[in-house]
Each structure stands twice: as C-alpha cells, then as structure tokens.
PDB file of C-alpha atoms in Angstrom:
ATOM      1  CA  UNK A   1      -0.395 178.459 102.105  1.00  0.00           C
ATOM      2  CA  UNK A   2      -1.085 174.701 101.287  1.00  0.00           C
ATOM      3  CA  UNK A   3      -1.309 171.878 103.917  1.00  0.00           C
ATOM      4  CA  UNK A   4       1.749 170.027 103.903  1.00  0.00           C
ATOM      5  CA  UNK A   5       0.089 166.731 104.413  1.00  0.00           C
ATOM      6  CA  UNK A   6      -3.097 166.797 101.545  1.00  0.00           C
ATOM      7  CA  UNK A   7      -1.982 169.606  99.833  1.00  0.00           C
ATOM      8  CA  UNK A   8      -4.955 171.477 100.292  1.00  0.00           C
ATOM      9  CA  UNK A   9      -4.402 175.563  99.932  1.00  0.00           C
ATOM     10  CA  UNK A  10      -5.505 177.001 103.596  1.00  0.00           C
ATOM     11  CA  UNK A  11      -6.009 180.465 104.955  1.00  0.00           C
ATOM     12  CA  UNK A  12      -3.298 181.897 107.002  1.00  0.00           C
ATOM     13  CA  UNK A  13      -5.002 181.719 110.296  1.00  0.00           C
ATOM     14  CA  UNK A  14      -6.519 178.369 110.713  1.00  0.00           C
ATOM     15  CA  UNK A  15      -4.432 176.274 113.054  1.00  0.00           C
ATOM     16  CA  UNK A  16      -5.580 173.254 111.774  1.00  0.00           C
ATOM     17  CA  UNK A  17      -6.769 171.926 107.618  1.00  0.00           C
ATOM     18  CA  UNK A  18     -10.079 171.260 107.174  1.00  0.00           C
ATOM     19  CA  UNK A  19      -9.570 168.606 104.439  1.00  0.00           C
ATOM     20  CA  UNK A  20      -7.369 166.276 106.901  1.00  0.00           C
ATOM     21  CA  UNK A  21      -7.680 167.755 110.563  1.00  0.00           C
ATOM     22  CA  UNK A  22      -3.837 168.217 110.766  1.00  0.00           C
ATOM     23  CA  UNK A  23      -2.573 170.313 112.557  1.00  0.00           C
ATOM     24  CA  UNK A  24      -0.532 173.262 110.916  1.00  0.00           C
ATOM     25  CA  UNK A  25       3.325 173.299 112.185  1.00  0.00           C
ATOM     26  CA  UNK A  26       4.553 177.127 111.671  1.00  0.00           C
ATOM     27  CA  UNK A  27       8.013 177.065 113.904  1.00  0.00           C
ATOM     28  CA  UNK A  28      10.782 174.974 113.018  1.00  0.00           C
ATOM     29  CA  UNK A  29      11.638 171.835 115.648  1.00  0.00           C
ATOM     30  CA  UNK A  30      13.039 172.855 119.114  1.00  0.00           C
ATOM     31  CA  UNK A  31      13.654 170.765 121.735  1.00  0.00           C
ATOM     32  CA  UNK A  32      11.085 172.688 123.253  1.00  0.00           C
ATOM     33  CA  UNK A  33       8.717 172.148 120.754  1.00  0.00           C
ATOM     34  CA  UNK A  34       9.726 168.479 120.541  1.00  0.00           C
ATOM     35  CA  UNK A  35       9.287 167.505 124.170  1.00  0.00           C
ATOM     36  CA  UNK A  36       5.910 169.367 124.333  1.00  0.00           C
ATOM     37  CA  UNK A  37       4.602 167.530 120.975  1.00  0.00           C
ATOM     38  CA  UNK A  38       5.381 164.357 123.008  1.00  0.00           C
ATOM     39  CA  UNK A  39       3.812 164.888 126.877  1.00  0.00           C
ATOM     40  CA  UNK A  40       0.789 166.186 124.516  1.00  0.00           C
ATOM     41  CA  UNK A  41       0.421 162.963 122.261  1.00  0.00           C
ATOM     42  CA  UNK A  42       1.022 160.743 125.129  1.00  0.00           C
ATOM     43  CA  UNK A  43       0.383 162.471 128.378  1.00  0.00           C
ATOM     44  CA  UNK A  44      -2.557 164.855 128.043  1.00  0.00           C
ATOM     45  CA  UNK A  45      -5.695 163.930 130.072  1.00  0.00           C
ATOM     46  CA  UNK A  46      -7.449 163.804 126.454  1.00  0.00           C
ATOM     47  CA  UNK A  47      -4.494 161.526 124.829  1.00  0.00           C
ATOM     48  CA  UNK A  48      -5.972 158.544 123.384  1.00  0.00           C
ATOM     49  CA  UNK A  49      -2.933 156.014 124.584  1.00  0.00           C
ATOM     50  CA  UNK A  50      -3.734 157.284 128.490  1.00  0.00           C
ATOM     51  CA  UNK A  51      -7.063 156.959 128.676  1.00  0.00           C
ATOM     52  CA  UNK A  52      -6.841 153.074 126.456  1.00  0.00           C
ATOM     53  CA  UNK A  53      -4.081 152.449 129.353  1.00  0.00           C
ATOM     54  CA  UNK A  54      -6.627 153.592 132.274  1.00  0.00           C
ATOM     55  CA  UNK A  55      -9.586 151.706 130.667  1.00  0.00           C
ATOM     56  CA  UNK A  56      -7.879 148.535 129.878  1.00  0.00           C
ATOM     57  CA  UNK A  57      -7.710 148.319 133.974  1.00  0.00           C
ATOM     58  CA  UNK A  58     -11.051 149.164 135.121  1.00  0.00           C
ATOM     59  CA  UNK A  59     -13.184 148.046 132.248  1.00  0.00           C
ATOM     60  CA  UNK A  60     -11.770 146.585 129.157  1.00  0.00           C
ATOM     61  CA  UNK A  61     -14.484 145.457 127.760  1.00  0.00           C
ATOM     62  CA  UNK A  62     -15.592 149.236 126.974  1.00  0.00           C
ATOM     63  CA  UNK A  63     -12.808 149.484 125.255  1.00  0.00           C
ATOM     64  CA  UNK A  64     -12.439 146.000 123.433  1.00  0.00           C
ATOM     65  CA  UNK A  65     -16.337 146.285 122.230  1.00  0.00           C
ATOM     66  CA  UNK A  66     -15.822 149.754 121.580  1.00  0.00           C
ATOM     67  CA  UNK A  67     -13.050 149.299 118.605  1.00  0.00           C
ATOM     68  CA  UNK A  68     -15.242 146.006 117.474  1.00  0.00           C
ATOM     69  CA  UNK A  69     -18.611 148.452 117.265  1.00  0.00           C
ATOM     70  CA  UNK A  70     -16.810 150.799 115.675  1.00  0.00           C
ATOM     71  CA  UNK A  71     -15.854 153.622 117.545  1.00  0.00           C
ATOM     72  CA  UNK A  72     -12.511 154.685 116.650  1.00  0.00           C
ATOM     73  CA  UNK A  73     -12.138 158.180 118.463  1.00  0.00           C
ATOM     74  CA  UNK A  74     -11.842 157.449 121.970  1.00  0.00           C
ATOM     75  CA  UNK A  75      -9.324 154.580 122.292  1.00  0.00           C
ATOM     76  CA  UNK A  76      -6.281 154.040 120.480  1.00  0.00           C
ATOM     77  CA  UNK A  77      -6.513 150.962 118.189  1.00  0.00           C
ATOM     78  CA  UNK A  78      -5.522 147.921 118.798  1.00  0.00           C
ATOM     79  CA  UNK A  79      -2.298 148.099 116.104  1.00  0.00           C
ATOM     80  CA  UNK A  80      -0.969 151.019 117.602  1.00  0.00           C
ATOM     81  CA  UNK A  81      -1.021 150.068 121.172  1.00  0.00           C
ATOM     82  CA  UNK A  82       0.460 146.493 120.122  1.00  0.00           C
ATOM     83  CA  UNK A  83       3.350 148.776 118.662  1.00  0.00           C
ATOM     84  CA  UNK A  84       3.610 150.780 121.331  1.00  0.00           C
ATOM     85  CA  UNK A  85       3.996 147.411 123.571  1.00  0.00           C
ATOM     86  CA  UNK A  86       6.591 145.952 121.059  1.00  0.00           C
ATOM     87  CA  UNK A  87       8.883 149.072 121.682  1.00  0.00           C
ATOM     88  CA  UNK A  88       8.765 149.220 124.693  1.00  0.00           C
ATOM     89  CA  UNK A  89       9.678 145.472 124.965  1.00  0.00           C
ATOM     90  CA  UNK A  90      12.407 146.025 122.585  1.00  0.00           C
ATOM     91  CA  UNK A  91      14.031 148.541 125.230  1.00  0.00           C
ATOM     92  CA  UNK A  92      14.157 145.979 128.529  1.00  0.00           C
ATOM     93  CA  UNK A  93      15.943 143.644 126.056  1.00  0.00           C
ATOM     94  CA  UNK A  94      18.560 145.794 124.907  1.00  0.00           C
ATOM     95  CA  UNK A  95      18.671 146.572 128.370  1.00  0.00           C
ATOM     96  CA  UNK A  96      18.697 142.962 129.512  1.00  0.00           C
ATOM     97  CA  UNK A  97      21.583 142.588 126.384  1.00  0.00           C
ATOM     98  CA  UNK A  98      23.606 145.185 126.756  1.00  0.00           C
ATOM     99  CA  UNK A  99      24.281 145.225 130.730  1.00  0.00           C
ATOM    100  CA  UNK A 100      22.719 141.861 132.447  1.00  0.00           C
ATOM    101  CA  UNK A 101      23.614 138.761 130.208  1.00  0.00           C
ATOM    102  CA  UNK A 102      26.348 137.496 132.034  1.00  0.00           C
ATOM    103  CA  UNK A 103      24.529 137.654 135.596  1.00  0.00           C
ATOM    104  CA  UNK A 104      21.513 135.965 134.004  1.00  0.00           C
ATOM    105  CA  UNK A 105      20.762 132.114 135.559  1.00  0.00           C
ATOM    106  CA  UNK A 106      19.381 130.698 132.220  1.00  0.00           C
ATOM    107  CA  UNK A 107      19.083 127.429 133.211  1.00  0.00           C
ATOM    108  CA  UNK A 108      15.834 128.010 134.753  1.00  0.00           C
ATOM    109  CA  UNK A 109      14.474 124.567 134.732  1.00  0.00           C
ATOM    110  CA  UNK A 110      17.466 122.842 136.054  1.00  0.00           C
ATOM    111  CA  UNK A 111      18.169 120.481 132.781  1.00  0.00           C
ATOM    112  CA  UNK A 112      22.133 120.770 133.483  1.00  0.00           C
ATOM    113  CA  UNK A 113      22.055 122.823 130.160  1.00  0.00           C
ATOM    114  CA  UNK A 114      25.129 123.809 128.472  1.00  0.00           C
ATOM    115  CA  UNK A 115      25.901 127.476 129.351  1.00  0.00           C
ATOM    116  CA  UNK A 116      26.943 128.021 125.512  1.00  0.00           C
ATOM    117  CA  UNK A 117      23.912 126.480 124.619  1.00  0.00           C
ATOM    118  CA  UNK A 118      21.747 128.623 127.259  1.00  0.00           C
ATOM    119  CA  UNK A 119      23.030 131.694 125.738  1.00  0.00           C
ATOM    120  CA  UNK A 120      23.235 130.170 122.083  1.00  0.00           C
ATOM    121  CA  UNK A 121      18.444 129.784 122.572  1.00  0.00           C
ATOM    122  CA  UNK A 122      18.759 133.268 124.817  1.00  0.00           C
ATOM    123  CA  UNK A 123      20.330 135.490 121.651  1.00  0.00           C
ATOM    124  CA  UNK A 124      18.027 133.261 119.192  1.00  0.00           C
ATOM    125  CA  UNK A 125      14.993 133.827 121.184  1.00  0.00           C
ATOM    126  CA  UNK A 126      15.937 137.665 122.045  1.00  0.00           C
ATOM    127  CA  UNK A 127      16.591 138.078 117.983  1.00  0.00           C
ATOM    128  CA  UNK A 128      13.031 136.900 116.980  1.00  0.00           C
ATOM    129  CA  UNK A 129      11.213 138.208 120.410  1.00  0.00           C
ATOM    130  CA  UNK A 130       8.705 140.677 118.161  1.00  0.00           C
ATOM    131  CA  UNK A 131       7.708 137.869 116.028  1.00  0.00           C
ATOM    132  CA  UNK A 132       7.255 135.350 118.628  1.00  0.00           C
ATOM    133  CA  UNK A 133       4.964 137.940 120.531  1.00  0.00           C
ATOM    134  CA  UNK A 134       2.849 137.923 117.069  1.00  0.00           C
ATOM    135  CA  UNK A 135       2.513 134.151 117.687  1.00  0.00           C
ATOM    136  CA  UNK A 136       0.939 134.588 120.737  1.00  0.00           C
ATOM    137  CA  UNK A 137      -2.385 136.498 119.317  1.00  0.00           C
ATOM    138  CA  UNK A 138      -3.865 133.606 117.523  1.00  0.00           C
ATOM    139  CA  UNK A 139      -2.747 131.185 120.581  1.00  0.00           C
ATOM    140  CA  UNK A 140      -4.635 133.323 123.040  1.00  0.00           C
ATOM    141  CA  UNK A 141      -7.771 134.299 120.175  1.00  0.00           C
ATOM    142  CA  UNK A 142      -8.426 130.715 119.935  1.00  0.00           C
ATOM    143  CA  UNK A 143      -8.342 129.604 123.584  1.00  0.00           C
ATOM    144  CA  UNK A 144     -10.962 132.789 124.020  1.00  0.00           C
ATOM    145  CA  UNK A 145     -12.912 132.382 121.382  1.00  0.00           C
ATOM    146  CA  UNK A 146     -13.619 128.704 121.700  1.00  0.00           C
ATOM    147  CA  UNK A 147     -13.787 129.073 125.812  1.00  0.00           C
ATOM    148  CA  UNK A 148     -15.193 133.042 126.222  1.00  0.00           C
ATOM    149  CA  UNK A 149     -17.613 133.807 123.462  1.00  0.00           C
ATOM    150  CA  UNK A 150     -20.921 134.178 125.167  1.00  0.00           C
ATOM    151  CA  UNK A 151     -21.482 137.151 122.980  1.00  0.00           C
ATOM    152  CA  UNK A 152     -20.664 135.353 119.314  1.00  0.00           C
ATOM    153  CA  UNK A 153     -18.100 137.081 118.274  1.00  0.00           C
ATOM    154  CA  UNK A 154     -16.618 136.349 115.281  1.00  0.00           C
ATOM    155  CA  UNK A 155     -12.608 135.178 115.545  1.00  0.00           C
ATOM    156  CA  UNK A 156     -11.601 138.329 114.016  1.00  0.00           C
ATOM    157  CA  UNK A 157     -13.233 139.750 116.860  1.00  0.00           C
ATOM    158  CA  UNK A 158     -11.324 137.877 119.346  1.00  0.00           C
ATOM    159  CA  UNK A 159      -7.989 138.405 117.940  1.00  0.00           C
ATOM    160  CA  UNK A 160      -8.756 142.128 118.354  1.00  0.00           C
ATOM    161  CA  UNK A 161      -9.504 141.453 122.173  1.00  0.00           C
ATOM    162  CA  UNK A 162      -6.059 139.175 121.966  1.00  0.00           C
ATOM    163  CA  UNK A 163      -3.971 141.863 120.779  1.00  0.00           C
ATOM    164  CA  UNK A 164      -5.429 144.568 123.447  1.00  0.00           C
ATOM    165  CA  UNK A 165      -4.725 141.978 126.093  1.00  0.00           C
ATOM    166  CA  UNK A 166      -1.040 141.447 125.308  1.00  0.00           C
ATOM    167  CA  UNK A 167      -0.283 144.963 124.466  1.00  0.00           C
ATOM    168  CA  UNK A 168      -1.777 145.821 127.550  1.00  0.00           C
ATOM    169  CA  UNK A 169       0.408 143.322 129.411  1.00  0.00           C
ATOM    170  CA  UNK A 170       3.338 144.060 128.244  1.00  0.00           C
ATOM    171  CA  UNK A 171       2.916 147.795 128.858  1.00  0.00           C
ATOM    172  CA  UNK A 172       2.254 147.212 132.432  1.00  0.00           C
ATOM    173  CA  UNK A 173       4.437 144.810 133.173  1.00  0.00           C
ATOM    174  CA  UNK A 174       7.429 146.895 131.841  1.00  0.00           C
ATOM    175  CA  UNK A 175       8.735 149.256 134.940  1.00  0.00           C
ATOM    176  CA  UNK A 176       8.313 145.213 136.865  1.00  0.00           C
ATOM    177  CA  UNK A 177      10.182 143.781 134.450  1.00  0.00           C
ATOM    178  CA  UNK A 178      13.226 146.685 134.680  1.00  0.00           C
ATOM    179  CA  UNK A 179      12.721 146.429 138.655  1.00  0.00           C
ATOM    180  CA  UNK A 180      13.845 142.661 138.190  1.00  0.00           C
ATOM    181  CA  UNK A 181      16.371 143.328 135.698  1.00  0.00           C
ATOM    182  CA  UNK A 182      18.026 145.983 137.964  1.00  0.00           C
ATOM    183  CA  UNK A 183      17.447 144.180 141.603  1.00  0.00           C
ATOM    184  CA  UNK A 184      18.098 140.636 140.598  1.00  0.00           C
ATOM    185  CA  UNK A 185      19.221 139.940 137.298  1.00  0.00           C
ATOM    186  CA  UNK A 186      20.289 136.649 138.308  1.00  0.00           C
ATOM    187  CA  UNK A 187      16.638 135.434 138.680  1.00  0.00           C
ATOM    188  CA  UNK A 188      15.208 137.183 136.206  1.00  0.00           C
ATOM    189  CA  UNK A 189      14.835 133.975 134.256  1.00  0.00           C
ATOM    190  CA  UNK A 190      12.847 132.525 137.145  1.00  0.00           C
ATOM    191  CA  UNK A 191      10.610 135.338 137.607  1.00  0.00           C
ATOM    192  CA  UNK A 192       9.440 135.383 133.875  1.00  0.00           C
ATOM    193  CA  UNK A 193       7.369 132.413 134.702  1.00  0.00           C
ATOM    194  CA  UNK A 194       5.470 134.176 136.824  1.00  0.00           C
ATOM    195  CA  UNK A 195       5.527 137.316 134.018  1.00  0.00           C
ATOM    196  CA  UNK A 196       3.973 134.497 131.852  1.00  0.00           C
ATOM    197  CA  UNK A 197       1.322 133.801 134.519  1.00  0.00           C
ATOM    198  CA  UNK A 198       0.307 137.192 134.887  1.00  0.00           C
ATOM    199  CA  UNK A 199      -0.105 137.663 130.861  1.00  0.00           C
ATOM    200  CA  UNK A 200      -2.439 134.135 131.321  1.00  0.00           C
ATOM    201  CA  UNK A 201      -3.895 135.727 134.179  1.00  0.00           C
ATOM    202  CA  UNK A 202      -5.118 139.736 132.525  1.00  0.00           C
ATOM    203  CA  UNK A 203      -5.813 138.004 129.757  1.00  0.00           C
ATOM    204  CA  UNK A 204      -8.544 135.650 131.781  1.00  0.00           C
ATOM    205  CA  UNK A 205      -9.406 138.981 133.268  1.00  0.00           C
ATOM    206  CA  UNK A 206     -10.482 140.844 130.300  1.00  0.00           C
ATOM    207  CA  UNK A 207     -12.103 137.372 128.869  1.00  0.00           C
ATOM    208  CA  UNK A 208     -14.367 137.148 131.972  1.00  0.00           C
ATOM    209  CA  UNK A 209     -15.143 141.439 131.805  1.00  0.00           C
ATOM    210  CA  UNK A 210     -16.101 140.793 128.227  1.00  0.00           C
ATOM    211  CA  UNK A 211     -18.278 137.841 128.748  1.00  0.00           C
ATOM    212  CA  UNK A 212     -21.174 137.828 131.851  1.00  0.00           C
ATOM    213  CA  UNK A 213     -20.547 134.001 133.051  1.00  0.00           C
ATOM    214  CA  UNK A 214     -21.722 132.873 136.751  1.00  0.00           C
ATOM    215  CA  UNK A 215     -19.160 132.027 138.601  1.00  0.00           C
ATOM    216  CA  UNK A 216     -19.175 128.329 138.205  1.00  0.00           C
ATOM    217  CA  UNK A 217     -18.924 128.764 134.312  1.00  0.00           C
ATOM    218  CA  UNK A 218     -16.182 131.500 134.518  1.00  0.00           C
ATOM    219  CA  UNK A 219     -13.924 128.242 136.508  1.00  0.00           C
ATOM    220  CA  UNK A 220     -14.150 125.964 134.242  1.00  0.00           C
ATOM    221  CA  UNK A 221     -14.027 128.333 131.133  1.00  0.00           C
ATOM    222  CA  UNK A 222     -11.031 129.245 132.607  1.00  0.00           C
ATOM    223  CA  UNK A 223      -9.015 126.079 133.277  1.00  0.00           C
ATOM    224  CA  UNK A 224     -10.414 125.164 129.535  1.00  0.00           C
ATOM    225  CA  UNK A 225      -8.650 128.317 128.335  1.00  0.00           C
ATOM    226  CA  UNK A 226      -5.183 127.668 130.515  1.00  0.00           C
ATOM    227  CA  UNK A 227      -5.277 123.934 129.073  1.00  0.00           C
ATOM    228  CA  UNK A 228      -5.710 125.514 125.401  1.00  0.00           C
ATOM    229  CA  UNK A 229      -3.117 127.720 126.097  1.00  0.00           C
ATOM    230  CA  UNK A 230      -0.654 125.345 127.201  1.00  0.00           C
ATOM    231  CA  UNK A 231      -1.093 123.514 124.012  1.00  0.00           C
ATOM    232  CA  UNK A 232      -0.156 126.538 122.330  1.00  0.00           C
ATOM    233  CA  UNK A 233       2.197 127.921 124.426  1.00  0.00           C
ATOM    234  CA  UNK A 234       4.234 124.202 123.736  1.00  0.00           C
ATOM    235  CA  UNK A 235       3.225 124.231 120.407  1.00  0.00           C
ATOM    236  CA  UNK A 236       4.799 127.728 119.908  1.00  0.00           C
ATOM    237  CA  UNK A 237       7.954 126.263 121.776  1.00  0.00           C
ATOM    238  CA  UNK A 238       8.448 123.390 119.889  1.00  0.00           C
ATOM    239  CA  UNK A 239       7.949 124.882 116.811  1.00  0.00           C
ATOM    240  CA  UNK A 240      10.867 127.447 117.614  1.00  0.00           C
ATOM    241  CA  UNK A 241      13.606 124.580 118.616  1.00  0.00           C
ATOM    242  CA  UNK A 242      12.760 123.417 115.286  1.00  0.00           C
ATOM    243  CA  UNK A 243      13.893 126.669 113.164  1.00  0.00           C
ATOM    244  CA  UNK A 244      16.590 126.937 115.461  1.00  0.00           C
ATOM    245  CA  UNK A 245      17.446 123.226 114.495  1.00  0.00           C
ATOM    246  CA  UNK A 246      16.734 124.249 110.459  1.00  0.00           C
ATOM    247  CA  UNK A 247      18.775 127.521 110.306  1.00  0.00           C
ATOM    248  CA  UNK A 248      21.948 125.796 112.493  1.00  0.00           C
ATOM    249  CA  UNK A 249      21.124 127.860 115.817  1.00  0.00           C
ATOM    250  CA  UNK A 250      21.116 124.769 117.747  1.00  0.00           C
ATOM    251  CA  UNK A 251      23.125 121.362 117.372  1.00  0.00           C
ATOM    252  CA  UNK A 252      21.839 117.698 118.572  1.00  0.00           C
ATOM    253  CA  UNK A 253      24.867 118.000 120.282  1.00  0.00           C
ATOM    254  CA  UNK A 254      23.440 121.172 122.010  1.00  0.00           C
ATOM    255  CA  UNK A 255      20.384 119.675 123.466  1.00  0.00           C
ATOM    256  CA  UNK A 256      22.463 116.846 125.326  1.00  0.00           C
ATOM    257  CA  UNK A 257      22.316 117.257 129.047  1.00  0.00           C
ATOM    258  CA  UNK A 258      25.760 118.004 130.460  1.00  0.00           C
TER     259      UNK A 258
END
C-alpha cells in the first residue's frame, strides 16, 4: 500500500505515513465520515483554528509573536485564518444579496444620492469586497508599524500582525453582522460604521497587547494610528471611485446630488 499523497509504500497497519504525517483514508466518503472530518478539523479542543480563535481574545500577542518566532504548530497561520475570514465574509454578502438589497438604506450619509447610483457603488463594492479587504493589510501594517513598534519589528512583521487582526475581526464580527442583517436590514448600512470602528478598535487592541506602552504613550500612539488610518481608509476610498470611474461603473452624472 502506497500513501496517496507522497507516494511512499506503507505497511498495512499504520494509520498515518511517516514520510508526510497524513493521515491514511481506508473507507470511502459518508456523510458520516464527512461531517466528523469537519467538527474534528475545526471543532476539536486540539484544532488549531479554535484555539488561534480563543487566543486572539485573551492574548494575541502569543499568538502574533508566536508565528513571527517561528512556531508553526500551535496556531493556524496567518494565510489560512485570513481565508477562513474571507469565506465567511463572502457568505453574509450573498446573504445580504440574495434576500436584503431592496430593504437596505444605502444612503447612509445623507448626500441625497441617487438610489440607482446607491445600488450601482453597492454591487461594485460587493463584487471586489475580497480584494478591497487585501487593501486594508498594508493600511493597518503601516499605521502599526510606524505608531506600535516598541519591539522593532520589521514591516513584514507587522503585516503578519495586520492580517491576524482583520481575520480575527471579521470572524467575530460575523454572527453580529447576520443579527443586523436579519433584525434590521434597513440600517445595516448605518451600523457598519460602527463594524468599521470595532475593526479600528481590536486592531488598537492587539497593537497595545503586542507592545508594553504606559498609558500616556498607548493615547497618543493610538490617535496617531486612527489619524494614519483615516488617511488610508480615504485613500483606499478614493482610489476605488476612481476604477469605478475608469471601467464605466460610475458616471459624472452619477455623483450629482439629486
């Protein structure tokens, strides 16, 4: 018998190959078999993605430093949880398409927008959400690594502890986000402003468990890092009304003010 992932031949009793550490599959799939596979990966007290989730709480810094000493065991990395956190983002907006669009207030700001052009930036923005998320790393590695780096980490470092912090965010903030979606879909628009403030907000926290600061420092660290982010955050948003301008989304005539 050979393993089916390196090929290597294997004695008929070992559950798992020594070459590769995979684990040898013997019965064909079952739903059974399927749904226990799953709660295992993801569920099990020694699962890698619960006890990353857990830690990312109570002391993210453990498992920030962790991945940028080295250790690659104990938490899951930093790619993998980000994917995770993209999925499961991709299912509140098909959610958010597919039933709640139409009950949706999207002009959240009160500009008198257009509701064509409301929806016209809400499919646009819903189309490219993944890669906008990406942009968000280096907006949030910068502000920390230029405001939070007691420790002199290098910015490689810091986009690793950017990419933990938004996975992490948009993990927990997921069964909130349905809760909205589900009790009032007509504000849901309003209340991602204050999703946007909570991202700011974990991502101060884990900035502040990573670096020891007094209390005086860890203030105005952390207005420095809002400000940075705000330049980002616009930058980011200005940069998007452009493409949308480029690839014929958007209209001149679209931006006008009803």
């Amino acid at each position: 018998m050979a393993c089916k992932n390196c090929k290597t031949e294997l004695r008929t009793d070992y559950s798992f190959c020594p070459n590769c550490g995979a684990k040898i599959i013997r019965k064909r799939l079952t739903i059974k078999n399927l749904w226990h596979d799953f709660t295992e990966r993801y569920f099990n007290l020694d699962n890698t993605f619960l006890i990353t989730f857990l830690h990312l709480f109570t002391k993210p810094q453990v498992v920030i430093e962790s991945y940028i000493n080295g250790v690659r065991k104990k938490y899951l990395n930093p790619a993998s949880y980000f994917g995770i956190s993209l999925a499961i983002s991709g299912l509140v907006l098909f959610i958010m398409r597919k039933f709640y669009m139409s009950d949706m207030d999207l002009d959240i700001f009160g500009m008198s927008m257009k509701a064509e052009t409301g929806e016209k930036i809400m499919n646009a923005t819903m189309d490219m959400s993944s890669f906008l998320f990406v942009l968000y790393i280096p907006i949030f590695a910068v502000a920390g690594w230029l405001t939070f780096n007691k420790k002199n980490y290098l910015f490689p470092e810091y986009i690793i502890t950017a990419i933990y912090s938004l996975a992490h965010y948009n993990i927990f903030s997921f069964p909130i986000s349905l809760a909205v979606l589900f009790i009032s879909p007509e504000r849901f628009m309003n209340y991602s402003l204050l999703f946007i403030a909570i991202m700011i907000g974990y991502a101060l926290y884990a900035a502040n468990k990573l670096n020891n600061f007094s209390i005086g420092e860890r203030l105005w660290r952390s207005i420095s890092f809002l400000f940075l982010f705000c330049i980002g955050y616009f930058g980011v948003s200005l940069f998007l009304n452009i493409l949308f301008l480029i690839f014929g989304v958007l209209t001149f005539e679209d931006l006008k003010p009803q």
